[in-house]
Amino acid sequence: MTTHRASWLNGRVQRGEEELFSAFDPALLLGDGLFESLAVSLEAMPGLELHESRLRWAAARMHFVLEDGPNWGAVITQLLELAELEAGRARISLLGPAERPRLLFTVQELPEDLEEKRREGIRLWVSSFRMSPNDPVAGLKCLSRSFQLAAEREARGHGADDALLLGQHGELRECTRWNVFAQNPDDSLVTPTLTGAFLPGITRARLLALLPGLGLSCRERTLNFDELRPEMALFLSNAVYGLVPVRELNGEELTRPRGLDRLLQGLLS
């Protein structure tokens, strides 16, 4: 069976899933590192420069000594060709220790459920866990994802696909791997403000830049959970899936007709 996967670790390129690390590697033992992930193809890598900038910003926050690295686009193209993929999911990881970090690129197939999620939407469950405004890594994409995994597993236990994460006073933050947008009955949009301490998504930023050209407005503000209504549309964004609608929240179907999410998904692709 063909394995459509390839990796690049500090200049060493390989195809397949051969072991790369020692069992005593600090990145494995401590979850010490940062990462970026996005959908890519041989034709386009939307937002790649923004992902690189965000990783460098996060590295500075975590005191990683990050030297100038390779051309990201060239490495990803090389790996896509090696893995025999026209399009796929790329992940760029910066692995500890901070004094001697390593850069790891991987490519693999896009998620099997990507088109289904875009078409059918996902079900959310409000997590019982609350995000703290004082969490020093809340806005970073860290290798350690224990909080997000615990919330996602709780949501799946309720028959949902993912968890909606709130702040300590019931304000919307994000999902475990998505940013959140709400569409009001008048078609205006609102998304949680970044002052709420959560990951500043690249696709979120791209959407905010696209909307004015479509004659649409999106307000960034504190958005409380009790403001949500079944007649409002919710959709989620990330750099792998693009845009997906929310079809159900805490077991309650959202009734607003779709349309805007499909338009925006086409513009993001």
mmCIF file of N, CA and C in Angstrom, residues 30-156:
data_model
loop_
_atom_site.group_PDB
_atom_site.id
_atom_site.type_symbol
_atom_site.label_atom_id
_atom_site.label_comp_id
_atom_site.label_asym_id
_atom_site.label_seq_id
_atom_site.Cartn_x
_atom_site.Cartn_y
_atom_site.Cartn_z
ATOM 1 N N LEU A 30 8.119 16.230 27.117
ATOM 2 C CA LEU A 30 7.595 17.450 27.732
ATOM 3 C C LEU A 30 6.540 18.161 26.889
ATOM 4 N N GLY A 31 6.337 17.700 25.668
ATOM 5 C CA GLY A 31 5.455 18.448 24.778
ATOM 6 C C GLY A 31 6.016 19.822 24.481
ATOM 7 N N ASP A 32 7.344 19.899 24.386
ATOM 8 C CA ASP A 32 8.040 21.175 24.254
ATOM 9 C C ASP A 32 8.150 21.548 22.785
ATOM 10 N N GLY A 33 7.322 22.466 22.357
ATOM 11 C CA GLY A 33 7.392 22.878 20.968
ATOM 12 C C GLY A 33 6.143 23.610 20.518
ATOM 13 N N LEU A 34 6.181 24.042 19.277
ATOM 14 C CA LEU A 34 5.099 24.797 18.653
ATOM 15 C C LEU A 34 4.844 24.212 17.274
ATOM 16 N N PHE A 35 3.685 24.508 16.698
ATOM 17 C CA PHE A 35 3.442 23.988 15.352
ATOM 18 C C PHE A 35 2.449 24.871 14.601
ATOM 19 N N GLU A 36 2.448 24.685 13.297
ATOM 20 C CA GLU A 36 1.478 25.276 12.383
ATOM 21 C C GLU A 36 0.970 24.170 11.473
ATOM 22 N N SER A 37 -0.258 24.266 11.024
ATOM 23 C CA SER A 37 -0.781 23.288 10.072
ATOM 24 C C SER A 37 -1.712 23.989 9.097
ATOM 25 N N LEU A 38 -1.722 23.503 7.873
ATOM 26 C CA LEU A 38 -2.552 24.126 6.844
ATOM 27 C C LEU A 38 -2.711 23.192 5.659
ATOM 28 N N ALA A 39 -3.771 23.429 4.881
ATOM 29 C CA ALA A 39 -3.969 22.714 3.630
ATOM 30 C C ALA A 39 -3.091 23.352 2.562
ATOM 31 N N VAL A 40 -2.437 22.507 1.769
ATOM 32 C CA VAL A 40 -1.525 22.994 0.732
ATOM 33 C C VAL A 40 -1.734 22.184 -0.540
ATOM 34 N N SER A 41 -1.263 22.708 -1.638
ATOM 35 C CA SER A 41 -1.258 21.966 -2.895
ATOM 36 C C SER A 41 -0.053 22.405 -3.706
ATOM 37 N N LEU A 42 0.203 21.694 -4.780
ATOM 38 C CA LEU A 42 1.300 22.084 -5.662
ATOM 39 C C LEU A 42 1.007 23.408 -6.364
ATOM 40 N N GLU A 43 -0.259 23.788 -6.412
ATOM 41 C CA GLU A 43 -0.649 25.027 -7.078
ATOM 42 C C GLU A 43 -0.698 26.220 -6.140
ATOM 43 N N ALA A 44 -1.046 25.992 -4.868
ATOM 44 C CA ALA A 44 -1.227 27.127 -3.955
ATOM 45 C C ALA A 44 -1.022 26.696 -2.512
ATOM 46 N N MET A 45 -0.530 27.615 -1.705
ATOM 47 C CA MET A 45 -0.358 27.407 -0.260
ATOM 48 C C MET A 45 -0.868 28.656 0.452
ATOM 49 N N PRO A 46 -2.194 28.823 0.513
ATOM 50 C CA PRO A 46 -2.780 30.062 1.032
ATOM 51 C C PRO A 46 -2.355 30.367 2.468
ATOM 52 N N GLY A 47 -1.872 31.573 2.670
ATOM 53 C CA GLY A 47 -1.533 32.014 4.016
ATOM 54 C C GLY A 47 -0.220 31.494 4.560
ATOM 55 N N LEU A 48 0.607 30.882 3.723
ATOM 56 C CA LEU A 48 1.831 30.255 4.228
ATOM 57 C C LEU A 48 2.744 31.267 4.929
ATOM 58 N N GLU A 49 2.906 32.439 4.346
ATOM 59 C CA GLU A 49 3.773 33.448 4.969
ATOM 60 C C GLU A 49 3.231 33.887 6.328
ATOM 61 N N LEU A 50 1.911 33.940 6.458
ATOM 62 C CA LEU A 50 1.307 34.306 7.741
ATOM 63 C C LEU A 50 1.569 33.233 8.791
ATOM 64 N N HIS A 51 1.541 31.983 8.378
ATOM 65 C CA HIS A 51 1.847 30.890 9.311
ATOM 66 C C HIS A 51 3.298 30.968 9.770
ATOM 67 N N GLU A 52 4.197 31.263 8.844
ATOM 68 C CA GLU A 52 5.606 31.374 9.229
ATOM 69 C C GLU A 52 5.808 32.537 10.198
ATOM 70 N N SER A 53 5.152 33.647 9.937
ATOM 71 C CA SER A 53 5.269 34.802 10.835
ATOM 72 C C SER A 53 4.723 34.480 12.220
ATOM 73 N N ARG A 54 3.600 33.749 12.257
ATOM 74 C CA ARG A 54 3.016 33.415 13.556
ATOM 75 C C ARG A 54 3.917 32.464 14.331
ATOM 76 N N LEU A 55 4.534 31.506 13.648
ATOM 77 C CA LEU A 55 5.433 30.588 14.337
ATOM 78 C C LEU A 55 6.636 31.342 14.904
ATOM 79 N N ARG A 56 7.165 32.276 14.155
ATOM 80 C CA ARG A 56 8.309 33.052 14.647
ATOM 81 C C ARG A 56 7.904 33.923 15.838
ATOM 82 N N TRP A 57 6.716 34.487 15.783
ATOM 83 C CA TRP A 57 6.224 35.281 16.917
ATOM 84 C C TRP A 57 6.072 34.401 18.156
ATOM 85 N N ALA A 58 5.474 33.206 17.982
ATOM 86 C CA ALA A 58 5.291 32.295 19.109
ATOM 87 C C ALA A 58 6.632 31.805 19.642
ATOM 88 N N ALA A 59 7.583 31.563 18.738
ATOM 89 C CA ALA A 59 8.914 31.114 19.166
ATOM 90 C C ALA A 59 9.568 32.154 20.062
ATOM 91 N N ALA A 60 9.417 33.422 19.709
ATOM 92 C CA ALA A 60 9.980 34.483 20.545
ATOM 93 C C ALA A 60 9.313 34.501 21.918
ATOM 94 N N ARG A 61 7.999 34.262 21.948
ATOM 95 C CA ARG A 61 7.282 34.240 23.227
ATOM 96 C C ARG A 61 7.765 33.106 24.120
ATOM 97 N N MET A 62 8.147 31.985 23.498
ATOM 98 C CA MET A 62 8.584 30.802 24.240
ATOM 99 C C MET A 62 10.099 30.731 24.390
ATOM 100 N N HIS A 63 10.796 31.798 23.969
ATOM 101 C CA HIS A 63 12.254 31.902 24.121
ATOM 102 C C HIS A 63 13.001 30.815 23.348
ATOM 103 N N PHE A 64 12.485 30.455 22.192
ATOM 104 C CA PHE A 64 13.198 29.547 21.301
ATOM 105 C C PHE A 64 14.237 30.338 20.509
ATOM 106 N N VAL A 65 15.411 29.778 20.395
ATOM 107 C CA VAL A 65 16.463 30.389 19.579
ATOM 108 C C VAL A 65 16.259 29.901 18.150
ATOM 109 N N LEU A 66 15.587 30.704 17.338
ATOM 110 C CA LEU A 66 15.198 30.274 15.998
ATOM 111 C C LEU A 66 16.047 30.983 14.953
ATOM 112 N N GLU A 67 16.887 30.212 14.291
ATOM 113 C CA GLU A 67 17.727 30.761 13.225
ATOM 114 C C GLU A 67 16.921 30.823 11.926
ATOM 115 N N ASP A 68 17.497 31.502 10.927
ATOM 116 C CA ASP A 68 16.868 31.505 9.610
ATOM 117 C C ASP A 68 16.801 30.078 9.090
ATOM 118 N N GLY A 69 15.640 29.685 8.621
ATOM 119 C CA GLY A 69 15.450 28.320 8.160
ATOM 120 C C GLY A 69 15.310 28.241 6.654
ATOM 121 N N PRO A 70 14.843 27.114 6.143
ATOM 122 C CA PRO A 70 14.684 26.925 4.706
ATOM 123 C C PRO A 70 13.471 27.691 4.189
ATOM 124 N N ASN A 71 13.335 27.731 2.891
ATOM 125 C CA ASN A 71 12.141 28.280 2.264
ATOM 126 C C ASN A 71 10.989 27.305 2.475
ATOM 127 N N TRP A 72 9.981 27.724 3.217
ATOM 128 C CA TRP A 72 8.896 26.808 3.570
ATOM 129 C C TRP A 72 8.191 26.254 2.332
ATOM 130 N N GLY A 73 7.895 27.125 1.384
ATOM 131 C CA GLY A 73 7.191 26.676 0.194
ATOM 132 C C GLY A 73 7.973 25.639 -0.587
ATOM 133 N N ALA A 74 9.281 25.826 -0.685
ATOM 134 C CA ALA A 74 10.115 24.877 -1.418
ATOM 135 C C ALA A 74 10.148 23.520 -0.729
ATOM 136 N N VAL A 75 10.254 23.516 0.604
ATOM 137 C CA VAL A 75 10.276 22.249 1.342
ATOM 138 C C VAL A 75 8.947 21.523 1.194
ATOM 139 N N ILE A 76 7.844 22.237 1.336
ATOM 140 C CA ILE A 76 6.529 21.598 1.245
ATOM 141 C C ILE A 76 6.293 21.053 -0.155
ATOM 142 N N THR A 77 6.696 21.799 -1.168
ATOM 143 C CA THR A 77 6.573 21.302 -2.541
ATOM 144 C C THR A 77 7.375 20.018 -2.723
ATOM 145 N N GLN A 78 8.593 19.993 -2.221
ATOM 146 C CA GLN A 78 9.430 18.794 -2.308
ATOM 147 C C GLN A 78 8.747 17.604 -1.642
ATOM 148 N N LEU A 79 8.142 17.829 -0.479
ATOM 149 C CA LEU A 79 7.505 16.732 0.248
ATOM 150 C C LEU A 79 6.222 16.266 -0.434
ATOM 151 N N LEU A 80 5.450 17.192 -0.979
ATOM 152 C CA LEU A 80 4.250 16.791 -1.720
ATOM 153 C C LEU A 80 4.620 15.899 -2.899
ATOM 154 N N GLU A 81 5.652 16.277 -3.614
ATOM 155 C CA GLU A 81 6.081 15.471 -4.763
ATOM 156 C C GLU A 81 6.597 14.114 -4.313
ATOM 157 N N LEU A 82 7.346 14.086 -3.215
ATOM 158 C CA LEU A 82 7.869 12.820 -2.709
ATOM 159 C C LEU A 82 6.744 11.908 -2.247
ATOM 160 N N ALA A 83 5.711 12.488 -1.645
ATOM 161 C CA ALA A 83 4.578 11.701 -1.157
ATOM 162 C C ALA A 83 3.556 11.407 -2.252
ATOM 163 N N GLU A 84 3.811 11.902 -3.455
ATOM 164 C CA GLU A 84 2.918 11.715 -4.600
ATOM 165 C C GLU A 84 1.526 12.270 -4.309
ATOM 166 N N LEU A 85 1.510 13.510 -3.831
ATOM 167 C CA LEU A 85 0.262 14.193 -3.509
ATOM 168 C C LEU A 85 0.139 15.473 -4.328
ATOM 169 N N GLU A 86 -1.026 15.694 -4.922
ATOM 170 C CA GLU A 86 -1.323 16.980 -5.547
ATOM 171 C C GLU A 86 -1.679 18.013 -4.491
ATOM 172 N N ALA A 87 -2.357 17.542 -3.441
ATOM 173 C CA ALA A 87 -2.769 18.415 -2.338
ATOM 174 C C ALA A 87 -2.713 17.609 -1.056
ATOM 175 N N GLY A 88 -2.528 18.288 0.051
ATOM 176 C CA GLY A 88 -2.440 17.574 1.318
ATOM 177 C C GLY A 88 -2.456 18.531 2.492
ATOM 178 N N ARG A 89 -2.138 17.984 3.625
ATOM 179 C CA ARG A 89 -2.071 18.753 4.866
ATOM 180 C C ARG A 89 -0.609 18.835 5.284
ATOM 181 N N ALA A 90 -0.127 20.055 5.458
ATOM 182 C CA ALA A 90 1.251 20.265 5.908
ATOM 183 C C ALA A 90 1.250 20.673 7.370
ATOM 184 N N ARG A 91 2.232 20.186 8.079
ATOM 185 C CA ARG A 91 2.432 20.594 9.469
ATOM 186 C C ARG A 91 3.901 20.970 9.628
ATOM 187 N N ILE A 92 4.126 22.118 10.237
ATOM 188 C CA ILE A 92 5.475 22.598 10.498
ATOM 189 C C ILE A 92 5.627 22.708 11.999
ATOM 190 N N SER A 93 6.540 21.931 12.561
ATOM 191 C CA SER A 93 6.714 21.881 14.013
ATOM 192 C C SER A 93 8.092 22.401 14.392
ATOM 193 N N LEU A 94 8.121 23.211 15.425
ATOM 194 C CA LEU A 94 9.374 23.676 16.014
ATOM 195 C C LEU A 94 9.536 22.935 17.331
ATOM 196 N N LEU A 95 10.529 22.063 17.401
ATOM 197 C CA LEU A 95 10.678 21.141 18.517
ATOM 198 C C LEU A 95 11.779 21.591 19.461
ATOM 199 N N GLY A 96 11.521 21.448 20.774
ATOM 200 C CA GLY A 96 12.518 21.783 21.778
ATOM 201 C C GLY A 96 13.660 20.775 21.794
ATOM 202 N N PRO A 97 14.712 21.095 22.589
ATOM 203 C CA PRO A 97 14.770 22.171 23.582
ATOM 204 C C PRO A 97 14.936 23.547 22.944
ATOM 205 N N ALA A 98 14.539 24.577 23.690
ATOM 206 C CA ALA A 98 14.523 25.934 23.156
ATOM 207 C C ALA A 98 15.903 26.401 22.713
ATOM 208 N N GLU A 99 16.963 25.908 23.392
ATOM 209 C CA GLU A 99 18.321 26.343 23.054
ATOM 210 C C GLU A 99 18.812 25.736 21.747
ATOM 211 N N ARG A 100 18.265 24.573 21.375
ATOM 212 C CA ARG A 100 18.689 23.875 20.153
ATOM 213 C C ARG A 100 17.451 23.347 19.427
ATOM 214 N N PRO A 101 16.590 24.221 18.968
ATOM 215 C CA PRO A 101 15.339 23.765 18.359
ATOM 216 C C PRO A 101 15.570 23.096 17.010
ATOM 217 N N ARG A 102 14.640 22.249 16.663
ATOM 218 C CA ARG A 102 14.667 21.560 15.371
ATOM 219 C C ARG A 102 13.382 21.880 14.628
ATOM 220 N N LEU A 103 13.481 21.947 13.322
ATOM 221 C CA LEU A 103 12.334 22.256 12.482
ATOM 222 C C LEU A 103 11.917 20.986 11.747
ATOM 223 N N LEU A 104 10.658 20.627 11.889
ATOM 224 C CA LEU A 104 10.124 19.416 11.275
ATOM 225 C C LEU A 104 8.955 19.780 10.368
ATOM 226 N N PHE A 105 9.053 19.397 9.110
ATOM 227 C CA PHE A 105 7.947 19.533 8.157
ATOM 228 C C PHE A 105 7.387 18.144 7.880
ATOM 229 N N THR A 106 6.076 18.014 7.839
ATOM 230 C CA THR A 106 5.449 16.769 7.398
ATOM 231 C C THR A 106 4.310 17.108 6.443
ATOM 232 N N VAL A 107 4.059 16.215 5.495
ATOM 233 C CA VAL A 107 2.866 16.310 4.654
ATOM 234 C C VAL A 107 2.187 14.954 4.641
ATOM 235 N N GLN A 108 0.874 14.980 4.543
ATOM 236 C CA GLN A 108 0.081 13.761 4.458
ATOM 237 C C GLN A 108 -1.231 14.090 3.762
ATOM 238 N N GLU A 109 -2.074 13.086 3.597
ATOM 239 C CA GLU A 109 -3.345 13.304 2.926
ATOM 240 C C GLU A 109 -4.210 14.295 3.704
ATOM 241 N N LEU A 110 -5.092 14.978 2.986
ATOM 242 C CA LEU A 110 -6.092 15.805 3.648
ATOM 243 C C LEU A 110 -7.028 14.922 4.461
ATOM 244 N N PRO A 111 -7.675 15.449 5.499
ATOM 245 C CA PRO A 111 -8.593 14.633 6.300
ATOM 246 C C PRO A 111 -9.685 14.006 5.435
ATOM 247 N N GLU A 112 -10.012 12.759 5.720
ATOM 248 C CA GLU A 112 -11.017 12.052 4.934
ATOM 249 C C GLU A 112 -12.387 12.709 5.011
ATOM 250 N N ASP A 113 -12.667 13.370 6.131
ATOM 251 C CA ASP A 113 -13.997 13.958 6.319
ATOM 252 C C ASP A 113 -14.063 15.429 5.914
ATOM 253 N N LEU A 114 -13.057 15.944 5.214
ATOM 254 C CA LEU A 114 -13.006 17.369 4.906
ATOM 255 C C LEU A 114 -14.234 17.816 4.114
ATOM 256 N N GLU A 115 -14.521 17.165 3.013
ATOM 257 C CA GLU A 115 -15.658 17.582 2.188
ATOM 258 C C GLU A 115 -16.978 17.347 2.910
ATOM 259 N N GLU A 116 -17.070 16.276 3.676
ATOM 260 C CA GLU A 116 -18.297 16.007 4.434
ATOM 261 C C GLU A 116 -18.561 17.107 5.461
ATOM 262 N N LYS A 117 -17.523 17.507 6.178
ATOM 263 C CA LYS A 117 -17.687 18.553 7.188
ATOM 264 C C LYS A 117 -18.069 19.886 6.532
ATOM 265 N N ARG A 118 -17.452 20.202 5.413
ATOM 266 C CA ARG A 118 -17.811 21.435 4.719
ATOM 267 C C ARG A 118 -19.261 21.399 4.240
ATOM 268 N N ARG A 119 -19.703 20.239 3.809
ATOM 269 C CA ARG A 119 -21.047 20.107 3.251
ATOM 270 C C ARG A 119 -22.113 19.978 4.336
ATOM 271 N N GLU A 120 -21.871 19.109 5.304
ATOM 272 C CA GLU A 120 -22.891 18.778 6.299
ATOM 273 C C GLU A 120 -22.778 19.593 7.580
ATOM 274 N N GLY A 121 -21.590 20.129 7.866
ATOM 275 C CA GLY A 121 -21.410 20.872 9.102
ATOM 276 C C GLY A 121 -21.046 19.970 10.265
ATOM 277 N N ILE A 122 -20.829 20.578 11.431
ATOM 278 C CA ILE A 122 -20.438 19.811 12.607
ATOM 279 C C ILE A 122 -21.337 20.158 13.787
ATOM 280 N N ARG A 123 -21.289 19.287 14.779
ATOM 281 C CA ARG A 123 -22.073 19.448 16.006
ATOM 282 C C ARG A 123 -21.137 19.884 17.128
ATOM 283 N N LEU A 124 -21.549 20.903 17.862
ATOM 284 C CA LEU A 124 -20.747 21.420 18.968
ATOM 285 C C LEU A 124 -21.426 21.156 20.305
ATOM 286 N N TRP A 125 -20.595 21.001 21.324
ATOM 287 C CA TRP A 125 -21.065 20.890 22.703
ATOM 288 C C TRP A 125 -20.261 21.874 23.546
ATOM 289 N N VAL A 126 -20.946 22.632 24.376
ATOM 290 C CA VAL A 126 -20.257 23.604 25.216
ATOM 291 C C VAL A 126 -19.481 22.871 26.301
ATOM 292 N N SER A 127 -18.185 23.102 26.334
ATOM 293 C CA SER A 127 -17.329 22.416 27.298
ATOM 294 C C SER A 127 -17.586 22.922 28.710
ATOM 295 N N SER A 128 -17.433 22.020 29.662
ATOM 296 C CA SER A 128 -17.522 22.418 31.075
ATOM 297 C C SER A 128 -16.221 23.052 31.552
ATOM 298 N N PHE A 129 -15.154 22.921 30.755
ATOM 299 C CA PHE A 129 -13.868 23.529 31.091
ATOM 300 C C PHE A 129 -13.867 24.989 30.637
ATOM 301 N N ARG A 130 -13.234 25.855 31.379
ATOM 302 C CA ARG A 130 -13.200 27.271 31.050
ATOM 303 C C ARG A 130 -11.771 27.731 30.772
ATOM 304 N N MET A 131 -11.639 28.590 29.776
ATOM 305 C CA MET A 131 -10.337 29.136 29.418
ATOM 306 C C MET A 131 -10.017 30.329 30.315
ATOM 307 N N SER A 132 -8.787 30.389 30.765
ATOM 308 C CA SER A 132 -8.365 31.463 31.658
ATOM 309 C C SER A 132 -7.723 32.599 30.868
ATOM 310 N N PRO A 133 -8.072 33.853 31.180
ATOM 311 C CA PRO A 133 -7.414 34.977 30.505
ATOM 312 C C PRO A 133 -5.956 35.127 30.908
ATOM 313 N N ASN A 134 -5.550 34.425 31.954
ATOM 314 C CA ASN A 134 -4.175 34.515 32.448
ATOM 315 C C ASN A 134 -3.289 33.367 31.970
ATOM 316 N N ASP A 135 -3.822 32.499 31.107
ATOM 317 C CA ASP A 135 -3.030 31.388 30.584
ATOM 318 C C ASP A 135 -1.953 31.948 29.659
ATOM 319 N N PRO A 136 -0.672 31.770 29.971
ATOM 320 C CA PRO A 136 0.389 32.392 29.160
ATOM 321 C C PRO A 136 0.540 31.799 27.769
ATOM 322 N N VAL A 137 -0.029 30.615 27.525
ATOM 323 C CA VAL A 137 0.118 30.004 26.202
ATOM 324 C C VAL A 137 -1.217 29.889 25.470
ATOM 325 N N ALA A 138 -2.251 30.576 25.947
ATOM 326 C CA ALA A 138 -3.574 30.456 25.330
ATOM 327 C C ALA A 138 -3.563 30.886 23.867
ATOM 328 N N GLY A 139 -2.719 31.853 23.512
ATOM 329 C CA GLY A 139 -2.671 32.328 22.142
ATOM 330 C C GLY A 139 -1.603 31.679 21.289
ATOM 331 N N LEU A 140 -1.003 30.593 21.788
ATOM 332 C CA LEU A 140 0.062 29.902 21.063
ATOM 333 C C LEU A 140 -0.406 28.516 20.644
ATOM 334 N N LYS A 141 0.145 28.029 19.550
ATOM 335 C CA LYS A 141 -0.191 26.683 19.075
ATOM 336 C C LYS A 141 0.900 25.739 19.559
ATOM 337 N N CYS A 142 0.734 25.242 20.773
ATOM 338 C CA CYS A 142 1.757 24.424 21.426
ATOM 339 C C CYS A 142 1.563 22.946 21.107
ATOM 340 N N LEU A 143 2.667 22.192 21.130
ATOM 341 C CA LEU A 143 2.576 20.747 20.924
ATOM 342 C C LEU A 143 1.672 20.097 21.953
ATOM 343 N N SER A 144 1.765 20.533 23.186
ATOM 344 C CA SER A 144 0.921 19.974 24.236
ATOM 345 C C SER A 144 -0.505 20.468 24.051
ATOM 346 N N ARG A 145 -1.431 19.541 23.789
ATOM 347 C CA ARG A 145 -2.826 19.899 23.521
ATOM 348 C C ARG A 145 -3.760 19.244 24.532
ATOM 349 N N SER A 146 -3.292 19.044 25.744
ATOM 350 C CA SER A 146 -4.072 18.292 26.732
ATOM 351 C C SER A 146 -5.414 18.947 27.026
ATOM 352 N N PHE A 147 -5.431 20.263 27.189
ATOM 353 C CA PHE A 147 -6.689 20.956 27.474
ATOM 354 C C PHE A 147 -7.684 20.742 26.340
ATOM 355 N N GLN A 148 -7.218 20.939 25.112
ATOM 356 C CA GLN A 148 -8.101 20.792 23.954
ATOM 357 C C GLN A 148 -8.587 19.351 23.801
ATOM 358 N N LEU A 149 -7.701 18.388 24.033
ATOM 359 C CA LEU A 149 -8.094 16.985 23.913
ATOM 360 C C LEU A 149 -9.132 16.607 24.955
ATOM 361 N N ALA A 150 -8.954 17.089 26.182
ATOM 362 C CA ALA A 150 -9.927 16.784 27.235
ATOM 363 C C ALA A 150 -11.295 17.354 26.873
ATOM 364 N N ALA A 151 -11.318 18.579 26.356
ATOM 365 C CA ALA A 151 -12.581 19.202 25.974
ATOM 366 C C ALA A 151 -13.223 18.479 24.795
ATOM 367 N N GLU A 152 -12.415 18.087 23.815
ATOM 368 C CA GLU A 152 -12.951 17.379 22.654
ATOM 369 C C GLU A 152 -13.530 16.026 23.059
ATOM 370 N N ARG A 153 -12.842 15.313 23.927
ATOM 371 C CA ARG A 153 -13.345 14.006 24.357
ATOM 372 C C ARG A 153 -14.635 14.144 25.152
ATOM 373 N N GLU A 154 -14.727 15.187 25.960
ATOM 374 C CA GLU A 154 -15.975 15.443 26.677
ATOM 375 C C GLU A 154 -17.114 15.669 25.681
ATOM 376 N N ALA A 155 -16.858 16.471 24.644
ATOM 377 C CA ALA A 155 -17.883 16.755 23.646
ATOM 378 C C ALA A 155 -18.301 15.494 22.903
ATOM 379 N N ARG A 156 -17.336 14.661 22.550
ATOM 380 C CA ARG A 156 -17.663 13.425 21.840
ATOM 381 C C ARG A 156 -18.493 12.491 22.716
#
